[in-house]
Amino acid sequence: RKEVEQDPGPFNVPEGATVAFNCTYSNSASQSFFWYRQDCRKEPKLLMSVYSSGNEDGRFTAQLNRASQYISLLIRDSKLSDSATYLCVVLSSYKLIFGSGTRLLVRP
Amino acid sequence: GEEVAQTPKHLVRGEGQKAKLYCAPIKGHSYVFWYQQVLKNEFKFLISFQNENVFDETGMPKERFSAKCLPNSPCSLEIQATKLEDSAVYFCASSQSGDLAYGYTFGSGTRLTVV
């Protein structure tokens, strides 16, 4: 079983749609949690950190449920520029563990 | 500088040849990480350094892969006798500390193609 699991997608949505991604992790001792964005196999870039209290950054909302080891990302009012692969990432034992990514395609 | 500089951007090697990749971390960052991304987005942790010392090498294939971070030189990842399955993008990242992922900055990667 992979340490971080994500639905690979692709999610194909129209502009303006709301889309949600989910992720589960297996190591209960994991320390920190993040969503990264990757465009066309360029370097991954940090989108946002994820906290149990939930956190929001503009159109993006992330949530962590430590009890069920579940992480989510909600994107509201999707833009064409949101098309990318979204990587669920867990910090565990001083290294980042990546999920395999969920691909999002936003169409006009 | 304020970016992680990886060279070369692209590297093509015939099977059995050696490949050497370089990474200059951000000045002041004491941790360096190497990751391998093969097709289908699988990121594999290879090795990390704290300054010039190996911090975690649990992801390194023992036989053909080696890495170094020497003072006043870019870090390097070397693959002896490359195989087709080594074809991947190799990302380097640096951080001021090992436990804060928001401090990890990734380089733009080296795309290695083994033919």
mmCIF file of C-alpha atoms in Angstrom, chain A residues 2 31-32 34 36 38 40-44 46 49 85 87 91 93-101, chain B residues 33 35 37-43 45 55-56 58 89 91 98-102 104 106-108 111:
data_model
loop_
_atom_site.group_PDB
_atom_site.id
_atom_site.type_symbol
_atom_site.label_atom_id
_atom_site.label_comp_id
_atom_site.label_asym_id
_atom_site.label_seq_id
_atom_site.Cartn_x
_atom_site.Cartn_y
_atom_site.Cartn_z
ATOM 1 C CA LYS A 2 1.304 3.452 -0.894
ATOM 2 C CA GLN A 31 4.058 15.560 10.988
ATOM 3 C CA SER A 32 2.813 18.028 8.411
ATOM 4 C CA PHE A 34 0.525 20.025 2.166
ATOM 5 C CA TYR A 36 1.519 21.096 -4.073
ATOM 6 C CA GLN A 38 2.743 20.691 -10.622
ATOM 7 C CA CYS A 40 3.541 19.845 -17.128
ATOM 8 C CA ARG A 41 6.290 18.031 -15.167
ATOM 9 C CA LYS A 42 7.888 21.249 -14.022
ATOM 10 C CA GLU A 43 8.974 21.513 -10.404
ATOM 11 C CA PRO A 44 6.255 21.098 -7.766
ATOM 12 C CA LEU A 46 3.652 24.661 -2.681
ATOM 13 C CA SER A 49 -0.284 23.845 4.051
ATOM 14 C CA THR A 85 -1.689 18.136 -11.304
ATOM 15 C CA LEU A 87 -0.063 16.564 -5.320
ATOM 16 C CA LEU A 91 6.103 15.304 5.804
ATOM 17 C CA SER A 93 10.618 11.409 9.099
ATOM 18 C CA TYR A 94 12.134 14.642 7.762
ATOM 19 C CA LYS A 95 11.249 13.965 4.146
ATOM 20 C CA LEU A 96 8.331 14.745 1.858
ATOM 21 C CA ILE A 97 6.237 11.799 0.738
ATOM 22 C CA PHE A 98 4.233 12.526 -2.413
ATOM 23 C CA GLY A 99 0.972 11.110 -3.615
ATOM 24 C CA SER A 100 0.844 10.259 -7.290
ATOM 25 C CA GLY A 101 -1.218 13.371 -8.014
ATOM 26 C CA PHE B 33 17.011 16.548 -1.033
ATOM 27 C CA TYR B 35 13.801 13.095 -5.732
ATOM 28 C CA GLN B 37 9.968 11.455 -10.782
ATOM 29 C CA VAL B 38 9.218 8.755 -13.293
ATOM 30 C CA LEU B 39 6.178 8.538 -15.573
ATOM 31 C CA LYS B 40 2.745 8.656 -13.930
ATOM 32 C CA ASN B 41 3.905 11.268 -11.441
ATOM 33 C CA GLU B 42 5.504 8.910 -8.955
ATOM 34 C CA PHE B 43 7.939 10.900 -6.839
ATOM 35 C CA PHE B 45 12.746 10.126 -2.377
ATOM 36 C CA PHE B 55 21.071 12.676 6.449
ATOM 37 C CA ASP B 56 18.844 9.976 5.009
ATOM 38 C CA THR B 58 16.974 5.109 2.523
ATOM 39 C CA VAL B 89 13.124 13.842 -14.046
ATOM 40 C CA PHE B 91 14.445 17.140 -8.752
ATOM 41 C CA GLY B 98 14.546 19.360 7.699
ATOM 42 C CA ASP B 99 11.145 19.582 9.359
ATOM 43 C CA LEU B 100 9.433 22.471 7.599
ATOM 44 C CA ALA B 101 8.087 21.584 4.186
ATOM 45 C CA TYR B 102 7.099 25.160 3.422
ATOM 46 C CA TYR B 104 11.528 23.362 0.686
ATOM 47 C CA PHE B 106 12.564 22.769 -5.639
ATOM 48 C CA GLY B 107 14.845 23.233 -8.608
ATOM 49 C CA SER B 108 13.430 22.954 -12.110
ATOM 50 C CA ARG B 111 15.359 15.317 -17.378
#
